[in-house]
Tab-separated table of C-alpha atoms in Angstrom:
chain	number	residue	atom	x	y	z
A	13	UNK	CA	21.790	-2.499	-66.661
A	14	UNK	CA	20.478	-3.616	-63.277
A	15	UNK	CA	17.143	-5.434	-63.134
A	16	UNK	CA	14.846	-5.934	-60.159
A	17	UNK	CA	14.007	-9.660	-60.042
A	18	UNK	CA	11.748	-9.529	-57.008
A	19	UNK	CA	8.240	-10.895	-57.642
A	20	UNK	CA	5.687	-8.322	-58.789
A	21	UNK	CA	8.417	-5.727	-59.441
A	22	UNK	CA	7.946	-3.458	-62.464
A	23	UNK	CA	10.710	-5.301	-64.303
A	24	UNK	CA	8.999	-8.650	-63.830
A	25	UNK	CA	5.311	-7.940	-64.488
A	26	UNK	CA	5.713	-5.273	-67.197
A	27	UNK	CA	7.777	-5.307	-70.395
A	28	UNK	CA	11.233	-3.780	-69.996
A	29	UNK	CA	11.438	-3.692	-73.792
A	30	UNK	CA	8.584	-3.501	-76.306
A	31	UNK	CA	8.599	-5.309	-79.647
A	32	UNK	CA	6.382	-4.889	-82.697
A	33	UNK	CA	3.099	-6.710	-82.166
A	34	UNK	CA	3.127	-6.267	-78.387
A	35	UNK	CA	0.539	-3.513	-78.743
A	36	UNK	CA	-1.986	-6.222	-79.635
A	37	UNK	CA	-1.498	-7.933	-76.264
A	38	UNK	CA	-3.557	-6.589	-73.375
A	39	UNK	CA	-1.597	-5.546	-70.282
A	40	UNK	CA	-3.345	-8.083	-68.055
A	41	UNK	CA	-2.870	-10.857	-70.634
A	42	UNK	CA	0.846	-10.095	-70.639
A	43	UNK	CA	1.115	-10.250	-66.845
A	44	UNK	CA	-0.872	-13.457	-66.578
A	45	UNK	CA	1.010	-15.213	-69.380
A	46	UNK	CA	4.453	-14.207	-68.115
A	47	UNK	CA	3.740	-15.036	-64.496
A	48	UNK	CA	1.966	-18.327	-65.232
A	49	UNK	CA	5.199	-19.744	-66.640
A	50	UNK	CA	8.667	-20.108	-65.167
A	51	UNK	CA	9.421	-16.415	-64.781
A	52	UNK	CA	11.209	-17.224	-61.509
A	53	UNK	CA	13.908	-18.821	-63.683
A	54	UNK	CA	14.790	-15.357	-64.966
A	55	UNK	CA	16.062	-14.419	-61.519
A	56	UNK	CA	18.358	-17.464	-61.570
A	57	UNK	CA	19.625	-16.714	-65.089
A	58	UNK	CA	20.182	-13.081	-64.220
A	59	UNK	CA	22.145	-14.056	-61.116
A	60	UNK	CA	24.385	-16.369	-63.140
A	61	UNK	CA	24.920	-13.620	-65.724
A	62	UNK	CA	25.901	-11.205	-62.957
A	63	UNK	CA	28.295	-13.865	-61.657
A	64	UNK	CA	29.974	-13.958	-65.071
A	65	UNK	CA	29.995	-10.115	-65.181
A	66	UNK	CA	27.677	-9.904	-68.180
A	67	UNK	CA	25.881	-6.600	-68.739
A	68	UNK	CA	22.395	-7.419	-70.033
A	69	UNK	CA	20.353	-5.252	-72.385
A	70	UNK	CA	16.628	-4.673	-71.905
A	71	UNK	CA	15.684	-6.697	-75.003
A	72	UNK	CA	17.706	-9.693	-73.744
A	73	UNK	CA	16.077	-9.610	-70.298
A	74	UNK	CA	12.633	-9.315	-71.884
A	75	UNK	CA	13.286	-12.258	-74.205
A	76	UNK	CA	14.340	-14.366	-71.219
A	77	UNK	CA	11.017	-13.589	-69.530
A	78	UNK	CA	9.107	-14.765	-72.584
A	79	UNK	CA	11.239	-17.855	-73.128
A	80	UNK	CA	10.856	-19.069	-69.537
A	81	UNK	CA	7.143	-18.273	-69.599
A	82	UNK	CA	6.630	-20.468	-72.661
A	83	UNK	CA	8.653	-23.299	-71.124
A	84	UNK	CA	6.550	-23.282	-67.969
A	85	UNK	CA	3.265	-23.106	-69.828
A	86	UNK	CA	4.225	-26.084	-71.991
A	87	UNK	CA	4.590	-28.086	-68.776
A	88	UNK	CA	1.173	-26.857	-67.672
A	89	UNK	CA	-0.316	-27.937	-70.991
A	90	UNK	CA	1.107	-31.433	-70.528
A	91	UNK	CA	-0.267	-31.588	-66.972
A	92	UNK	CA	-3.737	-30.580	-68.161
A	93	UNK	CA	-4.332	-34.014	-69.626
A	94	UNK	CA	-6.994	-34.216	-72.371
A	95	UNK	CA	-6.497	-30.619	-73.538
A	96	UNK	CA	-2.746	-30.889	-74.017
A	97	UNK	CA	-2.864	-31.880	-77.691
A	98	UNK	CA	-4.842	-28.751	-78.561
A	99	UNK	CA	-2.720	-26.467	-76.369
A	100	UNK	CA	0.559	-27.717	-77.780
A	101	UNK	CA	-0.789	-27.578	-81.336
A	102	UNK	CA	-1.351	-23.847	-80.820
A	103	UNK	CA	2.132	-23.364	-79.421
A	104	UNK	CA	3.795	-25.478	-82.123
A	105	UNK	CA	2.146	-23.486	-84.894
A	106	UNK	CA	3.204	-20.222	-83.289
A	107	UNK	CA	6.842	-21.338	-82.975
A	108	UNK	CA	7.035	-22.905	-86.436
A	109	UNK	CA	9.602	-20.868	-88.378
A	110	UNK	CA	7.827	-21.713	-91.641
A	111	UNK	CA	4.411	-20.551	-90.425
A	112	UNK	CA	3.317	-16.957	-91.016
A	113	UNK	CA	-0.213	-17.327	-89.657
A	114	UNK	CA	-1.322	-17.251	-86.052
A	115	UNK	CA	-3.932	-19.739	-84.847
A	116	UNK	CA	-6.954	-18.201	-83.091
A	117	UNK	CA	-6.475	-18.129	-79.339
A	118	UNK	CA	-10.045	-19.261	-78.658
A	119	UNK	CA	-9.421	-22.825	-79.870
A	120	UNK	CA	-7.290	-23.473	-76.787
A	121	UNK	CA	-8.422	-23.608	-73.183
A	122	UNK	CA	-4.949	-22.349	-72.292
A	123	UNK	CA	-5.165	-18.677	-73.255
A	124	UNK	CA	-1.922	-17.970	-71.381
A	125	UNK	CA	-0.018	-20.426	-73.587
A	126	UNK	CA	-1.393	-18.833	-76.729
A	127	UNK	CA	-0.423	-15.339	-75.527
A	128	UNK	CA	3.044	-16.566	-74.511
A	129	UNK	CA	3.587	-18.034	-77.981
A	130	UNK	CA	2.637	-14.711	-79.578
A	131	UNK	CA	4.938	-12.773	-77.228
A	132	UNK	CA	7.776	-15.163	-78.027
A	133	UNK	CA	7.313	-14.672	-81.749
A	134	UNK	CA	7.146	-10.878	-81.336
A	135	UNK	CA	10.504	-10.760	-79.548
A	136	UNK	CA	12.366	-11.972	-82.645
A	137	UNK	CA	12.276	-8.355	-83.837
A	138	UNK	CA	15.800	-7.035	-84.457
A	139	UNK	CA	17.332	-10.484	-84.956
A	140	UNK	CA	18.930	-11.739	-88.157
A	141	UNK	CA	16.881	-14.157	-90.241
A	142	UNK	CA	19.186	-17.062	-89.387
A	143	UNK	CA	19.061	-16.212	-85.670
A	144	UNK	CA	15.260	-16.072	-85.764
A	145	UNK	CA	15.075	-19.491	-87.412
A	146	UNK	CA	17.425	-21.009	-84.814
A	147	UNK	CA	15.442	-19.424	-81.971
A	148	UNK	CA	12.111	-20.631	-83.325
A	149	UNK	CA	13.490	-24.083	-84.067
A	150	UNK	CA	14.662	-24.402	-80.469
A	151	UNK	CA	11.269	-23.245	-79.146
A	152	UNK	CA	9.529	-25.634	-81.522
A	153	UNK	CA	11.805	-28.471	-80.420
A	154	UNK	CA	10.762	-28.051	-76.792
A	155	UNK	CA	7.128	-28.503	-77.787
A	156	UNK	CA	7.925	-31.609	-79.826
A	157	UNK	CA	9.927	-33.107	-76.949
A	158	UNK	CA	7.000	-32.453	-74.609
A	159	UNK	CA	4.771	-34.562	-76.843
A	160	UNK	CA	7.409	-37.278	-77.230
A	161	UNK	CA	7.864	-37.549	-73.453
A	162	UNK	CA	4.169	-38.207	-73.129
A	163	UNK	CA	4.471	-41.366	-75.246
A	164	UNK	CA	7.869	-42.577	-73.999
A	165	UNK	CA	8.084	-45.836	-72.010
A	166	UNK	CA	11.814	-46.638	-72.132
A	167	UNK	CA	14.063	-44.985	-69.535
A	168	UNK	CA	17.063	-44.580	-71.881
A	169	UNK	CA	14.874	-42.891	-74.489
A	170	UNK	CA	13.343	-40.738	-71.776
A	171	UNK	CA	16.787	-39.605	-70.624
A	172	UNK	CA	17.665	-38.619	-74.191
A	173	UNK	CA	14.477	-36.570	-74.423
A	174	UNK	CA	15.244	-34.826	-71.140
A	175	UNK	CA	18.696	-33.909	-72.421
A	176	UNK	CA	17.243	-32.697	-75.724
A	177	UNK	CA	14.833	-30.517	-73.780
A	178	UNK	CA	17.689	-29.056	-71.714
A	179	UNK	CA	19.833	-28.346	-74.778
A	180	UNK	CA	16.932	-26.746	-76.642
A	181	UNK	CA	16.218	-24.493	-73.648
A	182	UNK	CA	19.904	-23.507	-73.480
A	183	UNK	CA	19.784	-22.789	-77.223
A	184	UNK	CA	16.910	-20.375	-76.628
A	185	UNK	CA	18.985	-18.505	-74.070
A	186	UNK	CA	22.065	-18.559	-76.338
A	187	UNK	CA	20.227	-17.182	-79.358
A	188	UNK	CA	18.207	-14.526	-77.528
A	189	UNK	CA	20.765	-11.740	-76.813
A	190	UNK	CA	21.986	-9.190	-79.319
A	191	UNK	CA	25.640	-8.986	-80.371
A	192	UNK	CA	26.535	-6.523	-77.604
A	193	UNK	CA	25.756	-9.230	-75.045
A	194	UNK	CA	26.963	-12.284	-76.943
A	195	UNK	CA	30.373	-10.718	-77.596
A	196	UNK	CA	31.087	-10.017	-73.937
A	197	UNK	CA	33.855	-11.887	-72.152
A	198	UNK	CA	32.347	-14.664	-70.089
A	199	UNK	CA	29.295	-15.211	-72.278
A	200	UNK	CA	30.454	-18.618	-73.528
A	201	UNK	CA	31.051	-19.701	-69.916
A	202	UNK	CA	27.603	-18.422	-69.002
A	203	UNK	CA	26.020	-20.567	-71.728
A	204	UNK	CA	28.009	-23.546	-70.493
A	205	UNK	CA	26.566	-22.874	-67.046
A	206	UNK	CA	23.064	-22.772	-68.565
A	207	UNK	CA	23.488	-26.128	-70.305
A	208	UNK	CA	24.523	-27.950	-67.149
A	209	UNK	CA	22.105	-26.170	-64.822
A	210	UNK	CA	19.133	-26.815	-67.119
A	211	UNK	CA	20.100	-30.478	-67.405
A	212	UNK	CA	20.480	-30.728	-63.631
A	213	UNK	CA	17.084	-29.139	-62.962
A	214	UNK	CA	15.314	-31.182	-65.641
A	215	UNK	CA	16.606	-34.516	-64.357
A	216	UNK	CA	15.916	-33.640	-60.709
A	217	UNK	CA	12.339	-32.592	-61.493
A	218	UNK	CA	11.755	-35.682	-63.621
A	219	UNK	CA	13.125	-38.038	-60.975
A	220	UNK	CA	11.074	-36.402	-58.231
A	221	UNK	CA	7.848	-36.297	-60.252
A	222	UNK	CA	8.137	-39.643	-62.034
A	223	UNK	CA	5.420	-41.356	-60.003
A	224	UNK	CA	3.014	-38.443	-60.350
A	225	UNK	CA	3.757	-38.062	-64.067
A	226	UNK	CA	3.140	-41.760	-64.642
A	227	UNK	CA	-0.133	-41.620	-62.739
A	228	UNK	CA	-1.271	-38.592	-64.745
A	229	UNK	CA	-0.227	-40.276	-68.018
A	230	UNK	CA	2.399	-37.620	-68.704
A	231	UNK	CA	4.952	-40.373	-69.310
A	232	UNK	CA	4.834	-44.130	-69.664
A	233	UNK	CA	8.190	-44.710	-67.938
A	234	UNK	CA	7.683	-47.042	-64.971
A	235	UNK	CA	7.877	-45.049	-61.696
A	236	UNK	CA	10.171	-47.455	-59.882
A	237	UNK	CA	12.638	-46.391	-57.216
A	238	UNK	CA	15.437	-47.609	-59.485
A	239	UNK	CA	14.348	-45.394	-62.388
A	240	UNK	CA	14.013	-42.336	-60.161
A	241	UNK	CA	17.457	-43.034	-58.672
A	242	UNK	CA	19.001	-43.247	-62.147
A	243	UNK	CA	17.541	-39.852	-63.024
A	244	UNK	CA	18.795	-38.337	-59.754
A	245	UNK	CA	22.282	-39.774	-60.317
A	246	UNK	CA	22.377	-38.287	-63.795
A	247	UNK	CA	21.414	-34.933	-62.311
A	248	UNK	CA	24.331	-35.145	-59.877
A	249	UNK	CA	26.774	-35.615	-62.755
A	250	UNK	CA	25.609	-32.311	-64.227
A	251	UNK	CA	25.650	-30.597	-60.833
A	252	UNK	CA	29.298	-31.497	-60.247
A	253	UNK	CA	30.276	-29.547	-63.357
A	254	UNK	CA	28.680	-26.413	-61.904
A	255	UNK	CA	30.921	-26.523	-58.827
A	256	UNK	CA	34.224	-27.952	-59.996
A	257	UNK	CA	35.327	-24.735	-61.735
A	258	UNK	CA	35.883	-21.533	-59.765
A	259	UNK	CA	34.069	-19.278	-62.253
A	260	UNK	CA	31.095	-21.620	-62.491
A	261	UNK	CA	30.926	-21.964	-58.713
A	262	UNK	CA	30.860	-18.169	-58.420
A	263	UNK	CA	28.085	-17.982	-61.011
A	264	UNK	CA	26.116	-20.708	-59.219
A	265	UNK	CA	26.328	-18.886	-55.891
A	266	UNK	CA	25.242	-15.647	-57.558
A	267	UNK	CA	22.343	-17.477	-59.239
A	268	UNK	CA	21.173	-18.838	-55.880
A	269	UNK	CA	21.485	-15.410	-54.277
A	270	UNK	CA	19.348	-13.697	-56.931
A	271	UNK	CA	16.876	-16.587	-57.004
A	272	UNK	CA	16.308	-16.096	-53.282
A	273	UNK	CA	15.260	-12.519	-54.004
A	274	UNK	CA	12.350	-13.888	-56.009
A	275	UNK	CA	11.196	-16.190	-53.217
A	276	UNK	CA	12.825	-18.155	-50.440
A	277	UNK	CA	10.925	-21.266	-51.383
A	278	UNK	CA	9.314	-21.714	-54.834
A	279	UNK	CA	6.266	-23.554	-53.516
A	280	UNK	CA	2.895	-23.799	-55.254
A	281	UNK	CA	1.407	-21.811	-52.381
A	282	UNK	CA	3.849	-18.979	-53.071
A	283	UNK	CA	3.040	-19.027	-56.784
A	284	UNK	CA	-0.723	-18.957	-56.132
A	285	UNK	CA	-0.331	-16.027	-53.749
A	286	UNK	CA	1.539	-13.943	-56.347
A	287	UNK	CA	-0.882	-14.877	-59.136
A	288	UNK	CA	-3.836	-13.659	-57.073
A	289	UNK	CA	-2.122	-10.300	-56.624
A	290	UNK	CA	-1.847	-9.912	-60.398
A	291	UNK	CA	-5.604	-10.004	-60.953
């Protein structure tokens, strides 16, 4: 099925597939929670999937929206400083596979994060019990890594956490589709593309933002030029893998092409403009 990944399209701001429990989420809460995260990443993922000739189902596309939303909102929770412990506690309880209760949303200043956690849990409908546990464990892992990064001061340990975060995010994408998608030719190569592209993006962002993150007490890793350069060099190692194979190069070009349909430049100004239109 073809999906419209342009910002504010029906496929992006409304559910393309409804799961049990979604009826409890207000329409505006859904839009705000989805768009406040990394929903732009869905356009990149979809482009890579198209490059590998994968036919996505509506439930898979919808799960990707919720996964990327949660990932982005976790970053926002970390950036919010003093409130991050409460925000992440809400998210961690919602993604705990052993937890059957939902924490009240009003204990967190980040209502979007709470809604995103609920939407993520709802989308496990139709999955096997083992698949649900793996999906929730991966989502839970991302939250734990976010907390660990906040207290990390050693660069080598920080690099390991960044890789763990990338692998957990790739695991979310891997576990999210149903069998009709996972059994398609090219799916394993698509997941390989996800692993390397997530690692590349994570290390680039961390190298670029190291000084700001240190200043905002998001990490304790020293923001030296040498440390940033090491992170950038690691990112380049992952990037090379995306272009050295013909199929992966094709997928990367397709990912860039579809990402450009979302916005030419993913600036904060662009994001603010779209968010205002959602109100």
